[in-house]
Short mmCIF file of C-alpha atoms and ligand atoms in Angstrom, two decimals:
data_model
loop_
_atom_site.label_atom_id
_atom_site.label_comp_id
_atom_site.label_asym_id
_atom_site.label_seq_id
_atom_site.Cartn_x
_atom_site.Cartn_y
_atom_site.Cartn_z
CA MET A 1 0.06 0.18 0.06
CA PRO A 2 1.51 3.61 -0.95
CA ILE A 3 2.00 5.55 1.92
CA PRO A 4 0.37 9.20 1.62
CA LEU A 5 3.50 11.11 2.90
CA HIS A 6 5.14 14.66 0.45
CA GLU A 7 8.32 13.64 1.59
CA LYS A 8 9.05 10.17 1.50
CA SER A 9 12.30 9.43 3.31
CA LEU A 10 10.11 10.64 6.54
CA LEU A 11 9.11 6.96 6.98
CA ARG A 12 11.89 4.90 8.16
CA ASN A 13 11.84 1.10 8.99
CA GLN A 14 15.27 0.91 10.80
CA GLY A 15 16.21 1.65 14.67
CA TYR A 16 18.56 5.23 14.61
CA ILE A 17 21.68 4.70 16.97
CA ASN A 18 24.29 7.28 17.09
CA GLY A 19 22.94 9.04 14.39
CA GLN A 20 23.12 5.68 11.99
CA TRP A 21 19.85 3.82 10.44
CA GLN A 22 20.28 0.29 12.04
CA ASP A 23 18.89 -3.19 11.70
CA ALA A 24 18.00 -5.19 14.38
CA ASP A 25 20.01 -8.27 14.99
CA GLU A 26 19.65 -11.14 13.16
CA GLN A 27 17.51 -9.09 10.52
CA ARG A 28 14.36 -8.80 12.63
CA VAL A 29 10.99 -7.46 12.07
CA TYR A 30 7.57 -6.91 13.03
CA PRO A 31 4.38 -5.20 11.16
CA VAL A 32 2.91 -1.95 12.22
CA ILE A 33 -1.04 -2.17 11.91
CA ASN A 34 -2.75 0.34 10.61
CA PRO A 35 -5.74 0.11 13.20
CA ALA A 36 -8.57 1.47 11.10
CA THR A 37 -8.09 -1.13 8.22
CA GLY A 38 -6.06 -3.92 9.96
CA GLN A 39 -3.41 -3.74 7.44
CA THR A 40 0.54 -3.65 7.64
CA ILE A 41 1.51 -0.17 7.21
CA THR A 42 5.41 -1.16 6.89
CA MET A 43 7.64 -3.72 8.84
CA VAL A 44 10.21 -2.33 11.56
CA ALA A 45 13.28 -3.01 13.01
CA ASP A 46 12.49 -5.17 16.06
CA MET A 47 15.92 -4.80 18.37
CA GLY A 48 16.56 -6.19 21.86
CA ALA A 49 19.38 -6.25 24.77
CA SER A 50 22.28 -5.76 22.61
CA GLU A 51 21.01 -3.14 20.17
CA THR A 52 19.85 -1.39 23.62
CA LYS A 53 22.99 -1.79 25.20
CA THR A 54 24.75 -0.45 21.74
CA ALA A 55 22.52 2.72 21.96
CA ILE A 56 23.41 3.38 25.78
CA LYS A 57 27.04 3.40 25.01
CA ALA A 58 26.17 5.79 22.05
CA ALA A 59 24.32 8.43 24.50
CA ASP A 60 27.01 7.51 27.20
CA GLN A 61 29.59 8.41 24.62
CA ALA A 62 27.60 11.55 23.48
CA TRP A 63 27.02 12.94 26.48
CA PRO A 64 30.32 14.72 27.50
CA ALA A 65 30.63 16.88 24.07
CA TRP A 66 26.35 17.56 24.56
CA ARG A 67 26.56 18.83 28.08
CA SER A 68 29.48 21.12 27.39
CA LEU A 69 27.94 23.02 24.77
CA THR A 70 26.00 26.23 26.38
CA ALA A 71 22.39 26.30 27.14
CA LYS A 72 22.28 28.71 23.99
CA ASP A 73 24.14 26.50 21.43
CA ARG A 74 21.89 23.64 22.73
CA ALA A 75 18.85 25.92 22.07
CA ALA A 76 19.99 27.31 18.43
CA ILE A 77 19.67 23.04 17.74
CA LEU A 78 16.43 22.55 19.36
CA LYS A 79 14.83 25.29 17.57
CA ARG A 80 16.13 23.69 14.26
CA TRP A 81 14.07 20.92 14.94
CA PHE A 82 11.43 22.44 15.78
CA GLU A 83 11.27 23.82 12.55
CA ARG A 84 11.86 21.29 10.60
CA ILE A 85 9.30 19.79 12.33
CA LYS A 86 6.64 22.58 11.47
CA ILE A 87 7.68 22.38 8.06
CA HIS A 88 6.79 18.54 7.86
CA ALA A 89 3.27 18.98 10.59
CA GLU A 90 1.40 17.43 7.36
CA ASP A 91 3.20 14.59 7.12
CA LEU A 92 4.06 13.63 10.45
CA ALA A 93 0.20 14.38 11.16
CA ARG A 94 -0.45 11.48 8.39
CA LEU A 95 2.09 9.32 9.75
CA ILE A 96 0.19 10.12 13.19
CA THR A 97 -3.22 8.70 12.04
CA LEU A 98 -2.09 6.00 9.98
CA GLU A 99 -0.15 4.10 12.93
CA GLN A 100 -2.25 5.16 15.66
CA GLY A 101 -5.99 6.15 14.04
CA LYS A 102 -6.60 9.23 15.41
CA PRO A 103 -8.62 12.00 13.12
CA LEU A 104 -6.21 13.80 11.31
CA ALA A 105 -7.18 17.22 12.50
CA GLU A 106 -6.56 15.98 15.58
CA ALA A 107 -3.39 14.52 14.48
CA LYS A 108 -2.26 17.70 13.18
CA GLY A 109 -3.19 19.38 16.60
CA GLU A 110 -0.30 16.64 18.16
CA VAL A 111 1.95 18.00 16.14
CA GLY A 112 1.50 21.35 17.08
CA TYR A 113 1.36 20.72 21.00
CA GLY A 114 4.33 18.23 20.29
CA ALA A 115 6.75 20.83 18.86
CA SER A 116 5.81 23.25 21.48
CA PHE A 117 7.52 21.69 23.83
CA ILE A 118 10.71 21.98 21.76
CA GLU A 119 10.24 25.47 20.95
CA TRP A 120 9.64 26.38 25.02
CA PHE A 121 12.29 24.23 26.21
CA ALA A 122 14.62 24.88 23.78
CA GLU A 123 14.61 28.81 25.60
CA GLU A 124 14.20 27.58 29.52
CA GLY A 125 17.05 25.48 28.87
CA LYS A 126 18.82 28.38 29.21
CA ARG A 127 17.26 29.81 32.29
CA ALA A 128 18.75 26.86 34.76
CA TYR A 129 19.44 28.82 37.58
CA GLY A 130 21.46 27.88 40.12
CA SER A 131 21.72 30.16 43.58
CA VAL A 132 23.37 31.87 45.95
CA ILE A 133 22.38 31.18 49.87
CA PRO A 134 23.27 33.74 52.42
CA SER A 135 25.44 31.72 54.55
CA PRO A 136 25.31 31.06 58.29
CA LEU A 137 29.47 31.37 58.42
CA ALA A 138 31.13 34.47 58.34
CA ASP A 139 34.31 32.84 55.61
CA ARG A 140 32.18 30.98 53.39
CA MET A 141 29.71 31.31 50.63
CA LEU A 142 26.98 29.07 49.57
CA LEU A 143 26.19 28.11 45.71
CA THR A 144 24.12 25.93 43.72
CA ILE A 145 24.69 24.94 40.39
CA LYS A 146 21.94 23.34 38.36
CA GLN A 147 23.88 20.69 35.85
CA PRO A 148 22.12 17.50 33.71
CA ILE A 149 21.04 14.61 35.13
CA GLY A 150 22.98 12.38 32.28
CA VAL A 151 22.13 9.62 30.58
CA CYS A 152 18.09 9.04 30.06
CA ALA A 153 15.48 6.38 28.99
CA ALA A 154 12.21 7.23 27.69
CA ILE A 155 9.91 4.77 26.73
CA THR A 156 6.43 6.62 25.49
CA PRO A 157 2.94 4.94 24.82
CA TRP A 158 0.82 4.78 21.30
CA ASN A 159 -1.41 7.50 22.12
CA PHE A 160 0.33 10.35 21.54
CA PRO A 161 3.00 9.04 19.10
CA LEU A 162 4.83 12.21 18.77
CA ALA A 163 3.76 14.21 21.72
CA MET A 164 5.10 11.93 24.84
CA ILE A 165 8.84 12.03 22.65
CA THR A 166 9.01 15.46 22.10
CA ARG A 167 7.72 16.25 26.27
CA LYS A 168 10.46 14.22 27.57
CA VAL A 169 13.28 14.45 24.98
CA ALA A 170 13.31 18.39 24.51
CA PRO A 171 13.51 19.12 28.51
CA ALA A 172 16.25 16.33 28.47
CA LEU A 173 17.97 17.51 25.41
CA ALA A 174 17.77 21.28 26.74
CA ALA A 175 19.36 20.46 30.05
CA GLY A 176 21.93 18.72 28.57
CA CYS A 177 21.04 15.27 28.94
CA THR A 178 21.45 12.71 26.22
CA VAL A 179 18.22 10.23 25.10
CA VAL A 180 17.89 6.24 24.39
CA CYS A 181 13.97 6.31 23.44
CA LYS A 182 12.20 3.24 22.95
CA PRO A 183 8.71 4.21 21.05
CA ALA A 184 5.27 2.39 21.51
CA GLU A 185 5.12 -0.83 19.27
CA ALA A 186 2.27 0.09 17.80
CA THR A 187 3.55 4.03 16.86
CA PRO A 188 7.73 3.43 15.73
CA LEU A 189 6.76 4.91 12.84
CA THR A 190 6.44 8.61 14.35
CA ALA A 191 9.11 8.45 16.59
CA LEU A 192 11.48 7.63 13.77
CA ALA A 193 10.41 10.25 11.51
CA LEU A 194 11.56 12.71 14.44
CA ALA A 195 14.81 11.13 14.26
CA VAL A 196 14.87 12.02 10.46
CA LEU A 197 14.00 15.27 11.46
CA ALA A 198 16.37 15.75 14.56
CA ASP A 199 19.08 14.30 12.12
CA GLN A 200 18.60 17.28 9.61
CA ALA A 201 18.58 19.55 12.87
CA ASP A 202 22.17 18.19 13.25
CA ILE A 203 21.42 17.19 16.96
CA PRO A 204 25.01 15.08 17.10
CA PRO A 205 25.09 11.55 16.52
CA GLY A 206 24.20 9.81 19.60
CA VAL A 207 22.35 12.59 21.32
CA PHE A 208 19.21 11.30 20.32
CA ASN A 209 18.53 7.38 19.97
CA ILE A 210 15.68 5.30 18.92
CA VAL A 211 15.01 1.82 20.10
CA PRO A 212 12.15 0.12 18.73
CA CYS A 213 10.65 -3.20 19.52
CA ASP A 214 7.84 -5.37 18.83
CA ALA A 215 5.86 -6.81 21.83
CA SER A 216 8.11 -9.76 22.51
CA HIS A 217 10.93 -7.56 22.74
CA VAL A 218 9.61 -4.77 25.17
CA PRO A 219 10.20 -6.71 28.54
CA GLU A 220 14.10 -7.20 27.82
CA VAL A 221 14.73 -3.69 26.43
CA GLY A 222 12.60 -2.43 29.30
CA GLN A 223 14.80 -4.46 31.64
CA THR A 224 17.95 -3.27 29.73
CA LEU A 225 17.26 0.47 29.97
CA CYS A 226 16.03 0.50 34.08
CA GLU A 227 19.12 -2.14 35.26
CA SER A 228 21.96 -0.15 33.29
CA PRO A 229 24.13 2.35 35.78
CA VAL A 230 24.68 4.41 32.91
CA ILE A 231 21.22 5.36 32.99
CA ARG A 232 20.94 8.06 35.83
CA LYS A 233 16.57 8.58 34.52
CA LEU A 234 13.86 7.05 33.42
CA SER A 235 10.90 9.10 32.17
CA PHE A 236 7.52 6.82 31.48
CA THR A 237 4.31 7.55 30.32
CA GLY A 238 1.95 4.45 30.24
CA SER A 239 0.01 1.95 32.55
CA THR A 240 0.47 2.28 36.22
CA ALA A 241 0.94 -1.53 36.08
CA VAL A 242 4.02 -1.29 33.78
CA GLY A 243 5.06 1.77 35.69
CA ARG A 244 5.19 -0.15 38.95
CA ARG A 245 7.63 -2.63 37.27
CA LEU A 246 9.27 -0.27 35.57
CA MET A 247 10.05 1.07 39.18
CA GLN A 248 10.78 -2.03 40.67
CA GLN A 249 13.54 -3.21 38.12
CA SER A 250 15.36 0.31 38.54
CA ALA A 251 15.44 -0.14 42.26
CA PRO A 252 18.87 -1.16 42.27
CA THR A 253 20.10 1.39 40.44
CA ILE A 254 18.66 4.70 42.38
CA LYS A 255 17.16 5.67 39.46
CA LYS A 256 15.52 9.05 39.35
CA LEU A 257 12.42 8.66 37.61
CA SER A 258 9.34 10.56 36.28
CA LEU A 259 6.15 8.19 35.97
CA GLU A 260 3.32 9.78 34.32
CA LEU A 261 0.93 7.08 34.61
CA GLY A 262 -2.69 6.05 34.38
CA GLY A 263 -5.94 8.06 35.24
CA ASN A 264 -9.68 8.11 35.86
CA ALA A 265 -10.51 11.66 35.98
CA PRO A 266 -13.84 12.87 37.50
CA PHE A 267 -16.08 15.26 35.82
CA ILE A 268 -18.19 17.04 38.10
CA VAL A 269 -21.03 19.04 36.73
CA PHE A 270 -22.82 21.43 39.01
CA ASP A 271 -26.00 23.02 39.21
CA ASP A 272 -24.90 25.99 38.56
CA ALA A 273 -22.97 24.99 35.56
CA ASP A 274 -23.31 26.20 31.76
CA LEU A 275 -24.91 23.06 30.85
CA ASP A 276 -23.84 23.82 27.15
CA ALA A 277 -20.77 24.26 27.74
CA ALA A 278 -20.34 21.50 30.12
CA VAL A 279 -21.58 19.67 27.14
CA GLU A 280 -18.64 20.88 24.36
CA GLY A 281 -15.96 20.03 27.83
CA VAL A 282 -17.53 16.49 28.07
CA LEU A 283 -17.31 16.53 23.72
CA ALA A 284 -13.83 17.26 24.22
CA SER A 285 -12.45 15.59 26.86
CA LYS A 286 -14.28 12.16 26.75
CA TYR A 287 -14.13 11.59 22.77
CA ARG A 288 -10.53 13.04 21.80
CA ASN A 289 -8.87 10.49 21.07
CA ALA A 290 -11.68 7.94 20.73
CA GLY A 291 -11.21 8.43 24.61
CA GLN A 292 -7.70 6.49 24.77
CA THR A 293 -6.35 10.17 26.55
CA CYS A 294 -4.82 9.44 30.40
CA VAL A 295 -6.73 12.86 30.86
CA CYS A 296 -10.02 11.64 29.39
CA ALA A 297 -12.81 12.48 31.45
CA ASN A 298 -13.69 8.99 33.09
CA ARG A 299 -16.33 9.30 35.50
CA ILE A 300 -18.66 11.86 34.82
CA TYR A 301 -21.00 13.44 38.11
CA VAL A 302 -23.54 15.36 37.58
CA GLN A 303 -25.94 16.83 39.93
CA ASP A 304 -29.20 15.62 40.32
CA THR A 305 -31.28 18.74 39.52
CA VAL A 306 -29.55 18.88 36.45
CA TYR A 307 -29.30 15.15 35.12
CA GLN A 308 -32.05 14.48 33.09
CA VAL A 309 -31.68 17.94 30.84
CA PHE A 310 -27.93 17.75 30.56
CA ALA A 311 -28.05 14.04 29.42
CA GLU A 312 -30.46 14.96 26.82
CA LYS A 313 -28.50 17.93 25.75
CA LEU A 314 -25.05 15.48 25.25
CA ALA A 315 -26.99 12.92 23.83
CA ALA A 316 -27.88 15.01 21.16
CA ARG A 317 -24.50 16.30 20.37
CA VAL A 318 -23.39 12.93 20.46
CA GLN A 319 -25.52 10.98 18.12
CA GLU A 320 -23.75 13.77 15.87
CA MET A 321 -20.32 12.56 15.92
CA THR A 322 -18.94 10.57 12.76
CA VAL A 323 -17.28 7.87 13.64
CA GLY A 324 -14.43 6.31 10.70
CA ILE A 325 -11.00 6.33 9.26
CA GLY A 326 -8.81 9.54 10.48
CA THR A 327 -8.20 10.62 7.60
CA GLU A 328 -11.50 11.09 5.89
CA PRO A 329 -12.81 14.61 6.38
CA GLY A 330 -15.13 15.39 9.38
CA VAL A 331 -13.99 12.59 10.75
CA MET A 332 -14.39 12.76 14.88
CA ILE A 333 -13.62 9.50 15.94
CA GLY A 334 -11.22 6.85 14.41
CA PRO A 335 -10.55 3.26 15.51
CA LEU A 336 -9.52 1.82 18.46
CA ILE A 337 -5.94 0.97 18.43
CA ASN A 338 -6.21 -2.70 19.45
CA SER A 339 -8.57 -5.81 20.45
CA ALA A 340 -7.36 -5.68 23.50
CA ALA A 341 -8.98 -2.02 23.82
CA LEU A 342 -12.00 -3.16 21.78
CA ASN A 343 -12.42 -6.20 24.67
CA LYS A 344 -11.72 -3.78 27.63
CA VAL A 345 -14.71 -0.95 26.06
CA GLN A 346 -17.21 -4.05 25.95
CA ALA A 347 -16.46 -5.66 29.25
CA HIS A 348 -16.81 -2.35 31.18
CA ILE A 349 -20.20 -1.80 29.23
CA ALA A 350 -20.87 -5.53 29.86
CA ASP A 351 -20.47 -4.64 33.73
CA ALA A 352 -22.66 -1.43 33.97
CA LEU A 353 -25.34 -3.21 31.96
CA ALA A 354 -24.99 -5.85 34.60
CA GLY A 355 -25.11 -3.67 37.29
CA GLY A 356 -27.98 -1.77 36.48
CA ALA A 357 -26.81 1.07 34.20
CA LYS A 358 -28.48 2.07 30.57
CA VAL A 359 -27.35 2.29 27.56
CA LEU A 360 -28.30 6.00 26.03
CA VAL A 361 -26.35 6.50 23.04
CA GLY A 362 -24.39 3.95 21.21
CA GLY A 363 -23.19 0.84 23.04
CA THR A 364 -22.48 -1.24 20.79
CA LEU A 365 -19.77 -1.78 18.02
CA HIS A 366 -19.92 0.52 15.17
CA GLN A 367 -21.12 -0.10 11.82
CA LEU A 368 -17.54 0.05 10.21
CA GLY A 369 -17.17 -2.86 12.18
CA GLY A 370 -13.36 -3.64 12.69
CA LEU A 371 -12.03 -1.07 15.81
CA PHE A 372 -14.70 1.12 15.49
CA PHE A 373 -17.17 1.39 18.34
CA LYS A 374 -19.68 3.66 18.74
CA PRO A 375 -19.47 7.03 20.86
CA THR A 376 -21.50 5.79 23.91
CA ILE A 377 -23.01 7.51 27.28
CA LEU A 378 -24.07 5.15 29.92
CA THR A 379 -26.56 6.53 32.81
CA ASP A 380 -27.50 5.29 36.17
CA VAL A 381 -23.96 4.58 36.66
CA SER A 382 -22.75 3.66 40.21
CA GLN A 383 -19.74 3.28 41.84
CA SER A 384 -19.22 -0.21 42.00
CA MET A 385 -19.11 -0.82 38.80
CA ARG A 386 -15.81 -1.48 36.78
CA ILE A 387 -16.27 2.15 34.83
CA ALA A 388 -15.79 3.87 38.13
CA ARG A 389 -12.85 2.23 39.39
CA GLU A 390 -10.74 1.23 35.85
CA GLU A 391 -9.65 3.74 33.07
CA THR A 392 -11.54 2.43 30.63
CA PHE A 393 -9.69 4.09 27.14
CA GLY A 394 -12.21 4.17 24.88
CA PRO A 395 -15.22 6.59 23.90
CA ILE A 396 -17.94 5.48 26.50
CA ALA A 397 -19.56 8.55 28.98
CA PRO A 398 -20.42 7.34 32.11
CA LEU A 399 -22.94 9.55 33.77
CA PHE A 400 -23.37 9.27 37.61
CA ARG A 401 -25.97 11.21 39.91
CA PHE A 402 -25.00 12.85 43.12
CA HIS A 403 -26.77 14.92 45.33
CA THR A 404 -24.36 17.58 47.25
CA GLU A 405 -20.70 19.36 47.00
CA GLU A 406 -19.09 16.98 49.63
CA GLU A 407 -20.75 13.87 48.08
CA VAL A 408 -19.32 13.98 44.88
CA ILE A 409 -16.30 15.17 46.43
CA THR A 410 -15.65 12.01 48.60
CA MET A 411 -16.86 10.24 44.59
CA ALA A 412 -13.82 11.77 42.93
CA ASN A 413 -11.65 11.25 45.19
CA ALA A 414 -12.62 7.59 45.74
CA SER A 415 -10.33 6.26 43.75
CA GLU A 416 -6.21 5.16 43.13
CA PHE A 417 -5.78 7.61 40.37
CA GLY A 418 -5.00 11.19 40.92
CA LEU A 419 -4.23 12.52 37.25
CA ALA A 420 -6.53 15.36 36.03
CA ALA A 421 -10.24 16.38 37.26
CA TYR A 422 -12.64 18.88 35.49
CA PHE A 423 -15.67 20.70 36.87
CA TYR A 424 -18.13 22.92 35.61
CA ALA A 425 -19.75 25.57 38.40
CA ARG A 426 -19.94 29.47 38.31
CA ASP A 427 -20.16 29.99 42.16
CA ILE A 428 -16.80 31.40 43.21
CA GLY A 429 -16.62 30.01 46.46
CA ARG A 430 -17.57 26.52 45.11
CA VAL A 431 -14.87 26.49 42.35
CA LEU A 432 -12.03 27.35 45.15
CA ARG A 433 -13.33 25.01 47.63
CA VAL A 434 -13.64 22.19 44.70
CA ALA A 435 -10.42 22.85 43.37
CA SER A 436 -8.91 22.67 46.51
CA ALA A 437 -10.07 19.54 47.92
CA ILE A 438 -9.87 17.03 44.77
CA GLU A 439 -7.24 14.99 45.04
CA ALA A 440 -5.32 15.21 41.35
CA GLY A 441 -2.37 16.54 39.82
CA MET A 442 -4.19 18.65 37.27
CA VAL A 443 -7.72 20.85 37.59
CA CYS A 444 -9.30 22.05 35.14
CA VAL A 445 -12.55 24.31 35.61
CA ASN A 446 -15.12 25.28 32.97
CA SER A 447 -12.98 23.63 30.35
CA GLY A 448 -12.88 20.67 28.69
CA LEU A 449 -8.54 20.87 27.63
CA LEU A 450 -6.02 21.88 29.93
CA SER A 451 -2.69 20.75 28.58
CA ASN A 452 -0.01 23.19 27.22
CA GLU A 453 4.03 23.03 27.28
CA VAL A 454 3.70 26.07 29.79
CA ALA A 455 2.19 23.60 32.52
CA PRO A 456 3.13 21.23 34.82
CA PHE A 457 1.20 18.36 33.29
CA GLY A 458 1.39 14.43 36.46
CA GLY A 459 -0.39 13.28 39.16
CA VAL A 460 -0.85 12.71 42.14
CA LYS A 461 -1.50 9.26 43.84
CA GLN A 462 -0.81 6.25 41.55
CA SER A 463 -1.30 8.34 38.74
CA GLY A 464 2.97 9.22 39.15
CA ILE A 465 5.66 11.16 40.05
CA GLY A 466 7.14 14.65 38.48
CA ARG A 467 5.96 16.89 36.14
CA GLU A 468 6.51 17.22 32.33
CA GLY A 469 6.12 20.47 30.13
CA ALA A 470 6.65 24.57 32.27
CA ARG A 471 9.77 25.20 34.08
CA GLU A 472 9.16 21.58 36.65
CA GLY A 473 10.00 19.95 33.48
CA LEU A 474 13.01 21.09 33.20
CA GLU A 475 13.90 20.59 36.44
CA GLU A 476 13.12 16.53 36.52
CA TYR A 477 16.68 16.43 34.13
CA LEU A 478 18.80 18.23 36.38
CA GLU A 479 20.53 18.11 39.49
CA ILE A 480 21.16 20.49 42.00
CA LYS A 481 24.82 21.16 42.84
CA TYR A 482 25.57 22.44 46.14
CA VAL A 483 29.47 24.16 46.26
CA THR A 484 30.59 25.69 49.59
CA LEU A 485 33.56 28.05 49.59
CA ALA A 486 35.05 28.34 52.59
CA GLY A 487 38.00 30.16 53.91
CA LEU A 488 37.60 33.64 51.95
P1 ADP B 501 -1.07 0.80 27.17
O1 ADP B 501 -1.54 -0.59 28.18
O2 ADP B 501 -1.52 1.75 27.03
O3 ADP B 501 -0.20 0.37 25.88
P2 ADP B 501 1.68 0.46 28.43
O4 ADP B 501 1.97 0.70 29.55
O5 ADP B 501 1.85 -0.76 28.50
O6 ADP B 501 0.34 0.89 27.96
O7 ADP B 501 2.87 0.95 27.26
C1 ADP B 501 3.31 2.23 27.22
C2 ADP B 501 4.92 2.03 27.12
O8 ADP B 501 5.35 1.06 27.87
C3 ADP B 501 5.23 0.98 25.64
O9 ADP B 501 6.09 1.97 25.02
C4 ADP B 501 5.05 -0.38 26.05
O10 ADP B 501 6.32 -1.03 25.07
C5 ADP B 501 5.98 0.33 27.44
N1 ADP B 501 5.89 -1.34 28.24
C6 ADP B 501 4.91 -2.36 28.23
N2 ADP B 501 5.72 -3.25 29.20
C7 ADP B 501 6.97 -2.90 29.65
C8 ADP B 501 8.13 -3.40 30.52
N3 ADP B 501 7.48 -4.45 31.11
N4 ADP B 501 8.91 -2.97 30.40
C9 ADP B 501 8.92 -1.88 29.62
N5 ADP B 501 8.57 -1.03 28.50
C10 ADP B 501 7.39 -1.52 28.97
#
């Protein structure tokens, strides 16, 4: 099948190590599948422990020269990478839609969002300030300086094949670290295209390496990265179960960790909310990427006095949503990523229906079949159902009913996760009370979209450790060195 790219050289199927395109040992390859059609897009190198070790060595050797550049010099290189991405935004978006399935308009949004981290951190890298601390001793001066932590590993998910890489790699490189990245097995092509553009931007060999692999090699690549004493830091975005495992594997080498894990976002509609705005917020937060983002609304709590009218308004809008292949015009919901994702969605619905929930809209596979699922609304959902506890990662909006503010805060916080939370209300006292009472790393009031490059993204509880984006995102790749000068 021809790949619809303007710039054919963006399509790569080898790994990128030490500035070279490399085959896997024994020429191992695996298929990358288009989730919309089930067809193989291309075969890609299936690397393992030995190629990962080669990449770690390359990143280690590249580190001294890269960290020795001034932040301004690194910024100039990063800005070239940003420019290359902007020039090829259309092709990158096509690659994202091809291997991941999201509608092309969303894929273009991801390219812009992903590129923004490179632009932001290129600048922010110049502001890795240390400090001078007033000394308690007369003959001393106390200083702190910020230094790059070293060689870093990045393990990224398939739901944002471009942005989850740049959100980690841009601050790492800006800080003066080098990176070995293992992209998700489902979406290596966008990662490799990013490497083509990094190469064109003259990011030096070894500074940014990509080791693609199939699911069967993921554990050994992950283990090699975690167990390597050369890797000083691991940044991971993915499920809580895998994050926990990586944390365990990283314990012997006491690695610094950034973990951006699962979420189970509450979305609360209070009786004083602008209901039309709240409906738009649910559409943006719940159905974006077919519900496959870690900040997607997963539990929609609606106050009983507005429950009925809100459900009707939401149903009217959800019924209009077009499902289809992401490259076709007007499509708002693409396929799910794979059959495991589809099974989970169906299991969550079956469990909810068995517990007394009702289908208001959708609830079944779309007529296109395959991995296409109808956008769905469930009503009369309760806290005991699976959908209340687990991240669904699909286009299902479960509506829960609540009576009081205190009750809904308890319901919202009854989760092991604490990534994003949303609520709609106008009363300023309520807005401030709820924003501070909700256990989440990010609270979004009166909107369904919250992430950008200047704000700290991350979770509390079992949703993770650390922040990405913002000033805080740079700190994740820096160590503080305290220097004391005595005998002055
Ligand atoms: P999802 O269920 O959404 O695919 P995962 O946590 O399984 O989320 O995947 C996120 C990333 O973690 C992917 O790059 C995947 O390959 C990687 N991954 C999964 N299992 C492991 C593992 N045992 N070691 C290292 N990385 C892993």
